[in-house]
């Protein structure tokens, strides 16, 4: 049976060539742009196959993909840009896409649009056409559009736009040969398009833009799209101004020669329309509607649009929207906690009850020295096993569920709902998404802050993300609530009291996040709240298996690997601290004595404080470390020293009571568990994302300081009134 390549009329197998090492010698560069959820990545994969790689943009933590293909003896490099709704946005990923289109000088720019929802996505196309030559419109998902009764006259649309229009269904590869042929003709100059503006500026706008653009051209005669840059500067786009001053857009423009430009912009800004940005977006959508009206006919799509509006009226309602949001988040967290129990128990049984004794027996048979066996197995292996068994199952459940909600189109509605509250604190509405991601893992929450537009608001989200109770702290909170809160009420209400206590801690964390965001926005991160422009994406059934794969690989396993890297040496350190003696007393016992009084002031003890120091790589091993250190203080020694421990609920409660724990200890530890410093994985991620020790240290100091103050006040009041 012949392959599709062998029977393809336009791109036969004989015309295809594996690029391999010759990929760098490409003749033409293609930019692939489009809104999220338009099938852009599917188009990219259809053109490149497996000949692709990923990397980061220079100076930015934004991942991009590059691929290569050969057609008609010409080689092409195609850059899959981050999904963006507009060239006017200021988030890192959207800025990366914008800068490549405007200043990367691609030979061809392909804009991918959802054929069934053209009116939502045409705004980006019109913006790209204003700044780029050689633009191709790829109407993807044509099969879905036809199913919904949408008929598109691509010839009329191409005439009205003045660019080639190709209809595709990338999943089935329909239209891909036509797209390849059009790319080739445009690359060879057989088809050409020029920049085209669909909106005529007012006289005052044109005059101001021309003056600033002329000065930019004097600074760098080879700089492209000076009118576009001038308009953004007059709008007050500080991010773009910073990029210019740092030489990121033009090597001929720097902080010194940009100063006169800054004063010129300030001069003409006084007469520039204050609402220019909003009016421009409205005009773009209005113009898009006019163009689409003459080439698209549909009754079903209008019906679907009305249905979407009805759903949006419910999920974005000022009252009901919050209720739905709370219920969905609670459902996700409940499924995560309940669903993770069984795989966690299995992994714990496998790693701790089966493999651990096997390793100990093997070490004894091989005559390992006691210290080597203890360090490698009781220390490094046990800590790693604990992290994997406790951390992997909830992440493997939470992240796919969260991503499914994102793909469905609901999470942008969450950001819309919470934008008003976050704006009052001086933060950004998209922080709602990063906060929710933090409930799964704070490190992943920090990474997700890339979606936030301004650097100032992104830093606020990064610094305060630790107040989202991550999955590593859920087991501790649930255990403490069950042992101490549940035990303090009648048995019939124990379960309800325990759940209520955990939910109260979660809500307290959200409240502290709002309060901290307000303080930061009025002190070290003072500034104006950026305008939040968010196009609500259409509702679409998620691609389940693709979502499952990407969430497991891109989020779960990467974060887990970082945790394991830090947990392994921590396990060794814990074992050494319990087995190296000074003056007949272990290092751990010496440290516990030193920390006992500060612990008492906080309503805790020296064991708990040392556990948080030793277990900084992973919150998952805090309680096993506490149980091990408590046993050590109570007289445990020999083979038990430095061995992480776990027991049943009754056994754990008995050990803690023997260590002097009371209801006050449990309550204070629940508070400290919420407010203490981030784990080492999160700290490392914060530094990688910010590139600054200043912000990293503040991210550590803020929650730790709050944790110390809150627990000391709580313990003081408890002792005063008890």
XYZ file of C-alpha atoms in Angstrom:
722
model
C 0.000 0.000 0.000
C 1.388 3.384 -1.011
C 1.743 6.192 1.487
C -0.039 9.542 1.143
C 3.289 11.128 0.170
C 3.695 8.690 -2.700
C 0.281 9.432 -4.205
C 0.197 13.188 -3.522
C 0.047 15.098 -6.826
C 1.581 18.313 -5.556
C 4.226 17.083 -3.164
C 5.313 13.582 -4.126
C 7.777 11.479 -2.228
C 10.431 12.236 -4.826
C 10.124 15.928 -4.068
C 10.487 15.492 -0.298
C 13.893 15.605 1.300
C 14.958 14.846 4.873
C 16.728 17.892 6.154
C 18.518 16.638 9.236
C 21.783 18.529 9.694
C 21.132 20.747 6.682
C 18.173 22.390 8.389
C 20.239 25.478 9.170
C 20.682 26.169 5.445
C 17.045 27.070 4.848
C 16.203 29.496 2.062
C 12.993 30.961 3.428
C 11.575 31.673 6.892
C 7.858 31.414 7.669
C 6.103 32.869 10.720
C 3.054 30.895 11.832
C 0.688 33.116 13.845
C -2.824 32.786 15.211
C -5.112 32.899 18.232
C -4.933 30.038 20.743
C -7.109 27.023 19.920
C -7.205 27.539 16.166
C -5.273 24.388 15.257
C -2.079 26.330 14.598
C 0.129 23.618 16.099
C -1.652 20.993 13.987
C -0.814 23.008 10.856
C 2.775 23.234 12.077
C 2.977 19.471 12.617
C 1.369 18.744 9.240
C 4.039 20.813 7.465
C 7.085 19.714 9.454
C 6.336 16.217 10.726
C 9.035 15.278 13.230
C 11.613 17.716 11.880
C 11.211 20.280 14.649
C 12.788 21.441 17.895
C 11.977 23.838 20.747
C 13.930 26.621 22.403
C 13.546 30.001 24.121
C 13.481 33.462 22.590
C 16.593 35.506 23.348
C 16.060 37.426 26.574
C 12.681 35.827 27.293
C 11.469 32.695 29.068
C 9.023 31.972 26.261
C 9.224 28.622 24.521
C 8.885 28.470 20.741
C 9.008 25.687 18.169
C 10.900 25.626 14.893
C 10.396 23.118 12.118
C 11.749 22.463 8.667
C 10.452 21.083 5.397
C 11.462 20.901 1.764
C 9.207 21.545 -1.230
C 10.038 21.817 -4.959
C 13.766 21.772 -4.157
C 13.424 24.699 -1.735
C 13.962 24.456 2.009
C 11.796 26.314 4.518
C 12.079 27.070 8.221
C 8.745 27.642 9.945
C 8.508 29.273 13.388
C 5.410 28.387 15.411
C 4.724 31.586 17.347
C 2.958 31.577 20.731
C -0.809 31.926 20.397
C -1.849 35.567 20.622
C -5.096 37.497 20.350
C -3.481 40.766 19.362
C -0.230 42.501 18.423
C -1.222 45.141 20.983
C -0.837 42.838 24.026
C 2.070 42.975 26.448
C 2.461 39.494 27.948
C 5.842 37.810 27.377
C 4.556 35.187 24.948
C 2.470 37.669 22.964
C 5.358 40.139 22.854
C 7.616 37.379 21.510
C 5.105 36.646 18.740
C 4.690 40.360 18.020
C 8.422 41.097 17.843
C 9.095 38.226 15.439
C 6.338 39.346 13.074
C 7.341 43.011 13.184
C 11.124 42.818 13.412
C 12.119 39.228 12.660
C 11.674 39.838 8.920
C 10.017 36.518 8.007
C 9.684 35.951 4.268
C 6.081 34.791 4.689
C 3.572 35.137 7.530
C 0.748 32.601 7.771
C -2.174 33.594 9.999
C -4.272 30.618 11.121
C -7.942 31.392 11.796
C -10.765 29.166 13.022
C -13.108 29.049 10.025
C -16.145 28.657 12.266
C -15.332 31.697 14.388
C -13.752 34.123 11.961
C -15.176 37.265 13.536
C -13.397 36.486 16.812
C -10.027 35.954 15.144
C -9.931 38.414 12.239
C -8.676 41.252 14.423
C -5.224 39.630 14.586
C -5.187 39.058 10.812
C -5.906 42.728 10.076
C -3.163 43.793 12.489
C -0.635 41.448 10.863
C -1.544 42.748 7.397
C -0.767 46.297 8.554
C 2.845 45.418 9.380
C 3.775 42.465 7.131
C 4.298 41.788 3.455
C 3.492 38.373 1.996
C 0.642 37.276 4.262
C -1.367 34.070 3.772
C -4.692 33.460 5.510
C -5.152 29.801 6.506
C -8.802 29.079 7.328
C -8.430 25.974 9.464
C -11.121 23.668 10.847
C -13.132 23.970 7.642
C -14.693 20.564 8.325
C -16.116 21.772 11.641
C -17.385 24.971 10.037
C -19.274 22.987 7.373
C -20.804 20.715 10.029
C -22.211 23.830 11.688
C -23.667 25.147 8.454
C -21.022 27.790 7.714
C -20.287 28.403 4.027
C -17.228 30.484 3.125
C -16.515 31.977 -0.287
C -12.725 31.937 -0.138
C -12.364 33.647 -3.546
C -14.468 36.635 -2.484
C -12.659 36.778 0.832
C -9.276 36.688 -0.916
C -10.373 39.512 -3.219
C -11.587 41.714 -0.369
C -8.465 41.128 1.720
C -5.965 41.183 -1.116
C -4.127 38.074 0.116
C -4.276 34.316 -0.644
C -6.914 32.437 1.390
C -6.500 28.669 1.826
C -9.092 26.473 3.529
C -7.690 23.526 5.513
C -8.674 20.766 7.883
C -5.253 20.110 9.370
C -6.179 16.957 11.292
C -7.070 15.161 8.070
C -4.446 17.164 6.104
C -7.110 18.505 3.725
C -5.855 21.681 2.064
C -2.222 21.165 3.123
C -1.042 20.521 -0.488
C -2.712 23.791 -1.575
C -1.086 25.609 1.332
C 2.334 24.214 0.372
C 1.858 25.298 -3.230
C 0.848 28.832 -2.182
C 3.849 29.095 0.165
C 6.162 28.069 -2.680
C 4.653 30.547 -5.152
C 4.888 33.403 -2.651
C 8.488 32.490 -1.784
C 9.439 32.556 -5.497
C 7.693 35.910 -6.037
C 4.857 34.531 -8.169
C 2.380 35.820 -5.557
C 3.047 39.046 -3.643
C 1.078 41.060 -1.105
C 1.846 44.413 0.479
C 1.100 45.968 3.834
C -2.475 47.135 4.004
C -4.323 49.192 6.623
C -8.078 48.864 6.922
C -8.528 51.719 9.387
C -7.924 55.343 8.434
C -6.409 57.325 11.328
C -7.636 60.763 12.337
C -5.582 63.802 11.379
C -4.219 64.327 14.902
C -3.246 60.638 15.184
C -1.592 60.649 11.746
C 0.309 63.867 12.503
C 1.625 62.653 15.876
C 2.539 59.194 14.575
C 4.353 60.629 11.543
C 6.464 62.945 13.723
C 7.558 60.210 16.105
C 8.062 57.679 13.293
C 10.300 60.148 11.424
C 12.517 60.529 14.490
C 12.721 56.726 14.861
C 13.825 56.409 11.226
C 16.556 58.975 11.860
C 17.861 56.873 14.749
C 17.770 53.687 12.646
C 17.018 54.042 8.910
C 16.672 50.256 8.586
C 14.082 49.903 11.338
C 10.793 48.404 10.103
C 7.265 49.429 11.069
C 8.213 52.753 12.616
C 4.596 53.999 12.377
C 3.380 51.031 14.408
C 6.100 51.581 17.041
C 5.287 55.295 17.187
C 1.594 54.604 17.806
C 2.386 52.182 20.630
C 4.753 54.683 22.278
C 2.121 57.410 22.071
C -0.350 54.986 23.680
C 2.026 54.694 26.615
C 3.398 51.163 26.033
C 6.187 51.110 28.623
C 7.321 47.555 27.788
C 8.043 48.541 24.195
C 9.884 51.648 25.363
C 12.070 49.502 27.630
C 12.850 47.094 24.775
C 13.941 50.034 22.622
C 16.159 51.494 25.372
C 17.798 48.111 25.967
C 18.573 47.667 22.256
C 16.328 44.595 21.951
C 14.551 45.916 18.837
C 17.363 47.904 17.219
C 21.067 47.814 18.022
C 21.319 51.456 16.911
C 18.842 52.652 19.548
C 19.938 52.705 23.187
C 19.144 54.400 26.479
C 21.233 57.469 25.576
C 19.850 58.365 22.145
C 16.345 57.287 23.169
C 16.076 60.091 25.749
C 15.214 62.827 23.171
C 12.730 60.382 21.653
C 11.082 59.995 25.059
C 10.629 63.763 25.419
C 9.233 63.956 21.866
C 6.700 61.234 22.652
C 5.659 63.036 25.847
C 5.178 66.242 23.860
C 2.850 64.710 21.263
C 1.121 62.460 23.780
C -0.722 65.479 25.247
C -2.940 65.758 22.150
C -3.074 62.023 21.430
C -6.526 60.454 22.078
C -6.653 58.918 25.551
C -8.972 56.118 24.436
C -7.048 55.415 21.198
C -6.273 51.794 22.159
C -9.901 50.864 22.895
C -11.248 52.681 19.840
C -8.717 50.958 17.601
C -9.718 47.500 18.855
C -13.411 48.311 18.359
C -12.730 49.573 14.823
C -10.743 46.437 13.982
C -13.637 44.197 15.041
C -16.121 46.365 13.145
C -14.002 46.233 9.974
C -13.565 42.477 10.351
C -17.338 42.061 10.565
C -17.823 44.022 7.319
C -15.280 41.914 5.428
C -16.674 38.624 6.709
C -20.288 39.565 5.970
C -19.755 39.561 2.216
C -18.103 36.124 2.028
C -19.615 34.057 4.845
C -23.144 32.729 5.216
C -24.247 30.778 8.253
C -27.285 30.182 10.363
C -25.916 27.472 12.607
C -22.871 29.449 13.659
C -25.100 32.349 14.684
C -27.161 29.923 16.764
C -23.991 28.570 18.397
C -22.853 32.117 19.075
C -26.160 32.856 20.833
C -25.771 29.670 22.915
C -22.247 30.705 23.899
C -23.566 34.123 24.906
C -26.210 32.475 27.093
C -23.568 30.323 28.798
C -21.304 33.357 29.251
C -24.147 35.325 30.831
C -24.317 32.574 33.446
C -20.618 31.753 34.082
C -19.557 35.424 34.092
C -22.505 36.616 36.192
C -21.578 38.870 39.108
C -23.140 36.418 41.570
C -23.702 33.047 39.890
C -20.325 33.191 38.168
C -18.518 33.069 41.513
C -20.695 30.205 42.736
C -19.981 28.132 39.626
C -16.288 28.954 39.876
C -16.151 27.868 43.525
C -18.033 24.624 42.832
C -15.814 23.678 39.869
C -12.602 24.421 41.759
C -13.908 22.459 44.749
C -14.780 19.546 42.451
C -11.302 19.568 40.903
C -9.671 19.657 44.346
C -11.988 16.927 45.684
C -11.258 14.672 42.698
C -7.553 15.372 43.156
C -7.506 14.560 46.869
C -9.839 11.554 46.740
C -8.520 10.222 43.461
C -4.913 10.472 44.553
C -5.427 8.287 47.624
C -5.436 4.984 45.785
C -2.403 5.508 43.484
C -0.541 7.095 46.419
C -1.227 4.034 48.548
C -0.093 1.771 45.707
C 3.129 3.722 45.140
C 3.780 3.838 48.873
C 3.238 0.072 49.096
C 5.501 -0.556 46.101
C 8.322 1.851 46.960
C 8.297 1.654 50.770
C 7.001 -1.799 51.635
C 8.369 -3.810 48.727
C 11.400 -2.134 47.171
C 12.771 -0.601 50.406
C 13.106 -3.964 52.301
C 14.509 -5.514 49.121
C 17.198 -2.827 48.928
C 18.040 -3.190 52.647
C 18.316 -6.971 52.310
C 20.473 -6.607 49.217
C 22.763 -4.129 50.957
C 23.208 -6.508 53.901
C 23.966 -9.460 51.639
C 26.532 -7.381 49.779
C 28.088 -6.374 53.120
C 27.563 -2.650 52.651
C 28.947 -0.593 55.563
C 26.089 0.522 57.844
C 26.727 4.165 57.057
C 26.661 3.620 53.283
C 23.445 1.595 53.479
C 21.908 4.204 55.763
C 22.934 7.191 53.612
C 21.860 5.691 50.272
C 18.758 3.730 51.284
C 17.453 5.166 54.572
C 18.304 8.693 53.506
C 18.397 9.394 49.764
C 16.095 6.583 48.577
C 13.407 7.009 51.256
C 13.151 10.786 50.727
C 12.860 10.317 46.979
C 10.286 7.536 47.380
C 8.197 9.726 49.692
C 8.177 12.613 47.230
C 7.203 10.401 44.285
C 4.450 8.504 46.138
C 2.866 11.641 47.623
C 3.480 14.200 44.874
C 2.984 12.289 41.607
C -0.664 11.085 41.926
C -2.284 14.443 42.798
C -0.305 16.275 40.104
C -1.191 13.601 37.529
C -4.871 14.248 38.337
C -4.929 18.007 38.969
C -2.950 19.195 35.938
C -4.977 17.260 33.313
C -8.254 18.410 34.895
C -7.006 21.986 34.987
C -5.812 21.793 31.376
C -9.152 20.324 30.244
C -10.953 23.322 31.760
C -8.458 25.569 29.992
C -8.976 23.869 26.612
C -12.741 23.934 27.057
C -12.524 27.714 27.358
C -13.637 28.126 30.962
C -10.461 29.371 32.663
C -10.381 32.713 30.775
C -13.868 33.261 32.253
C -12.393 32.736 35.721
C -9.829 35.456 35.007
C -12.630 37.720 33.788
C -14.668 37.126 36.965
C -11.781 37.820 39.334
C -10.263 40.711 37.429
C -12.273 43.291 39.385
C -11.040 41.969 42.761
C -7.428 41.646 41.649
C -7.490 45.134 40.130
C -8.545 46.551 43.497
C -5.421 44.997 45.005
C -3.241 46.451 42.231
C -2.765 43.052 40.563
C -3.964 41.505 37.294
C -7.053 39.421 36.566
C -4.968 36.652 35.029
C -3.471 36.078 38.481
C -6.638 34.089 39.128
C -5.347 31.458 36.695
C -1.871 31.335 38.215
C -3.396 31.153 41.700
C -5.517 28.160 40.654
C -2.495 26.471 39.092
C -0.678 26.974 42.408
C -3.218 24.733 44.123
C -1.653 21.908 42.135
C 1.972 22.991 42.447
C 3.442 26.372 43.331
C 6.366 25.860 40.937
C 3.915 25.283 38.076
C 1.927 28.320 39.256
C 5.066 30.458 39.037
C 5.763 29.247 35.492
C 2.170 29.999 34.471
C 2.621 33.683 35.395
C 4.110 34.119 31.911
C 0.562 34.799 30.715
C 0.395 38.028 32.753
C 0.977 41.147 30.712
C 3.096 43.530 32.739
C 6.346 42.674 34.503
C 5.186 44.430 37.690
C 1.964 42.445 37.949
C 3.747 39.227 37.039
C 6.155 39.745 39.944
C 3.206 40.261 42.304
C 1.717 36.952 41.130
C 5.063 35.153 41.525
C 5.765 36.468 45.029
C 2.257 35.683 46.339
C 1.706 32.320 44.607
C 3.029 30.443 47.642
C -0.201 31.307 49.472
C -2.038 28.854 47.195
C -2.068 25.598 49.146
C -0.137 23.181 46.886
C -0.683 19.424 46.731
C 2.446 18.833 48.844
C 0.783 20.576 51.792
C -2.698 19.115 51.446
C -1.799 15.804 53.191
C -0.320 17.682 56.153
C -3.365 19.938 56.484
C -5.802 17.027 56.209
C -3.828 14.947 58.733
C -3.607 17.778 61.280
C -7.266 18.689 60.849
C -8.263 15.053 61.413
C -5.978 14.499 64.435
C -6.607 17.756 66.313
C -9.652 19.646 64.964
C -11.775 16.562 64.422
C -10.776 15.186 67.834
C -11.837 18.436 69.542
C -15.532 18.084 68.588
C -18.106 15.322 69.081
C -17.409 12.252 66.944
C -20.540 12.794 64.839
C -19.187 16.157 63.644
C -15.487 15.220 63.400
C -15.431 14.778 59.632
C -17.354 17.988 58.985
C -15.116 19.944 61.349
C -11.979 18.595 59.674
C -13.184 19.529 56.168
C -14.265 22.963 57.392
C -10.850 23.583 58.962
C -9.018 22.717 55.726
C -11.343 24.903 53.637
C -10.839 27.740 56.129
C -7.065 27.429 55.639
C -7.508 27.525 51.838
C -9.707 30.649 52.017
C -7.268 32.252 54.461
C -4.509 31.674 51.917
C -6.571 33.395 49.210
C -7.258 36.303 51.566
C -3.564 36.629 52.428
C -2.782 36.589 48.693
C -5.132 39.524 48.087
C -3.767 41.452 51.072
C -0.117 40.796 50.109
C -0.802 41.793 46.511
C -2.283 45.094 47.729
C 0.715 45.783 49.984
C 3.233 44.963 47.244
C 1.390 47.095 44.669
C 1.539 50.071 47.038
C 5.172 49.634 48.143
C 8.039 47.896 46.321
C 5.961 47.173 43.209
C 4.044 50.423 43.048
C 2.437 51.204 39.703
C -0.741 51.489 37.691
C -2.842 48.427 36.942
C -2.554 47.513 33.274
C -5.609 47.335 31.080
C -6.918 43.797 30.849
C -7.935 42.966 27.286
C -9.092 39.380 27.033
C -10.974 37.876 24.121
C -13.022 35.044 25.554
C -12.261 31.976 23.413
C -15.102 29.825 22.075
C -16.215 26.771 23.978
C -14.787 23.670 22.378
C -14.635 19.999 23.426
C -11.080 19.417 24.671
C -8.744 16.977 22.950
C -8.641 14.519 25.843
C -5.671 12.322 24.949
C -3.548 15.216 23.686
C -4.350 17.151 26.869
C -3.503 14.158 29.028
C -0.162 13.688 27.296
C 0.919 17.337 27.305
C -0.135 17.980 30.917
C 1.700 14.887 32.126
C 4.894 15.614 30.174
C 5.037 19.422 30.205
C 3.833 19.986 33.743
C 3.676 16.912 35.957
C 6.906 15.099 35.102
C 9.022 18.251 34.753
C 7.933 19.556 38.152
C 8.306 16.093 39.702
C 11.840 15.766 38.332
C 12.802 19.125 39.869
C 11.388 17.983 43.218
C 13.273 14.676 43.085
C 16.535 16.466 42.264
C 16.202 18.491 45.466
C 14.649 15.741 47.633
C 17.424 13.190 47.092
C 20.249 15.212 48.693
C 17.829 16.374 51.402
C 17.236 12.748 52.385
C 20.968 12.249 52.704
C 21.279 15.409 54.812
C 18.476 14.282 57.146
C 20.164 10.919 57.716
C 23.560 12.501 58.331
C 22.144 15.019 60.834
C 20.708 12.154 62.887
C 23.760 9.889 62.689
C 26.696 12.275 63.108
C 27.274 12.878 66.823
C 29.050 15.715 68.629
C 29.734 15.095 72.300
C 27.562 11.990 72.267
C 24.563 13.872 70.876
C 23.450 13.925 67.248
C 23.603 17.134 65.208
C 19.804 16.968 64.854
C 19.319 16.940 68.636
C 21.690 19.895 69.046
C 19.701 21.875 66.453
C 16.381 20.898 68.055
C 17.616 22.301 71.374
C 18.601 25.591 69.720
C 15.217 25.883 67.968
C 13.088 24.847 70.945
C 12.498 28.338 72.367
C 11.688 30.047 69.035
C 9.403 27.092 68.354
C 7.678 27.577 71.716
C 7.061 31.262 70.942
C 5.357 30.192 67.694
C 3.222 27.548 69.372
C 5.368 24.836 67.807
C 8.602 23.157 68.956
C 12.202 22.630 67.870
C 11.373 19.366 66.086
C 8.867 21.091 63.780
C 11.184 23.988 62.926
C 14.088 21.651 62.167
C 11.806 19.481 60.014
C 10.942 22.517 57.885
C 14.622 23.351 57.529
C 15.662 19.816 56.580
C 12.595 19.178 54.401
C 12.783 22.431 52.407
C 13.242 20.502 49.120
C 9.743 19.041 49.376
C 6.729 19.703 51.609
C 5.759 16.053 51.168
C 8.450 14.850 53.591
C 7.750 17.317 56.419
C 5.499 15.012 58.461
C 7.685 11.895 57.982
C 10.633 14.031 59.137
C 8.635 15.309 62.139
C 7.743 11.740 63.169
C 11.348 10.600 62.750
C 12.780 13.511 64.770
C 10.130 13.126 67.489
C 11.012 9.455 67.839
C 14.696 10.422 68.001
C 14.052 12.902 70.823
C 11.944 10.360 72.690
C 14.807 7.893 72.717
C 14.905 6.244 69.289
C 18.374 5.335 68.121
C 20.408 2.804 66.214
C 18.810 1.591 62.988
C 15.809 3.943 63.443
C 17.920 7.116 63.510
C 17.441 9.226 60.370
C 14.843 6.876 58.869
C 11.712 8.684 57.661
C 8.615 7.298 59.317
C 4.932 6.855 58.564
C 2.230 5.274 60.651
C -1.520 4.942 60.892
C -3.667 7.770 62.240
C -3.785 6.372 65.792
C -0.064 5.573 65.829
C 0.834 9.018 64.502
C -1.378 10.731 67.084
C 0.233 8.706 69.896
C 3.750 9.693 68.770
C 2.825 13.388 68.516
C 1.105 13.397 71.907
C 4.212 11.811 73.415
C 6.175 14.677 71.877
C 4.042 17.213 73.793
C 1.668 18.230 70.970
C -1.647 19.895 71.868
C -4.575 21.395 69.972
C -2.668 24.697 69.926
C 0.310 22.951 68.302
C -1.938 21.501 65.591
C -3.620 24.853 64.837
C -0.334 26.785 64.758
C 1.251 24.180 62.499
C -1.721 24.387 60.094
C -1.145 28.146 59.902
C 2.619 27.781 59.488
C 2.138 25.076 56.850
C 0.129 27.599 54.828
C 2.381 30.615 55.346
C 5.936 29.244 55.500
C 8.654 29.693 52.869
C 8.335 28.027 49.428
C 9.945 24.640 48.796
C 13.323 24.575 47.055
C 11.746 23.548 43.727
C 9.573 26.655 43.789
C 12.482 28.846 44.938
C 14.587 27.597 42.035
C 11.698 28.193 39.623
C 11.199 31.734 40.945
C 14.863 32.540 40.336
C 14.729 31.042 36.831
C 11.612 33.061 35.967
C 12.728 36.382 37.474
C 16.489 36.110 36.995
C 16.833 38.089 40.219
C 17.947 37.080 43.719
C 16.228 40.204 45.046
C 12.758 39.006 44.092
C 13.598 35.425 44.967
C 14.622 36.397 48.505
C 11.500 38.535 48.881
C 9.420 35.527 47.784
C 11.022 33.583 50.654
C 10.999 36.313 53.294
C 7.393 37.488 52.842
C 5.568 34.193 53.600
C 8.142 33.116 56.201
C 7.843 36.422 58.042
C 4.053 36.225 57.948
C 4.177 32.623 59.171
C 6.339 33.565 62.164
C 4.250 36.615 63.111
C 0.855 34.906 62.701
C 1.842 31.815 64.711
C 3.429 33.906 67.492
C 0.300 36.054 67.774
C -1.946 32.975 67.691
C 0.096 31.167 70.357
C 0.255 34.277 72.526
C -3.501 34.836 72.424
C -4.143 31.117 72.948
C -2.021 31.057 76.120
C -3.553 34.336 77.315
C -7.146 33.157 77.104
C -6.729 29.452 77.828
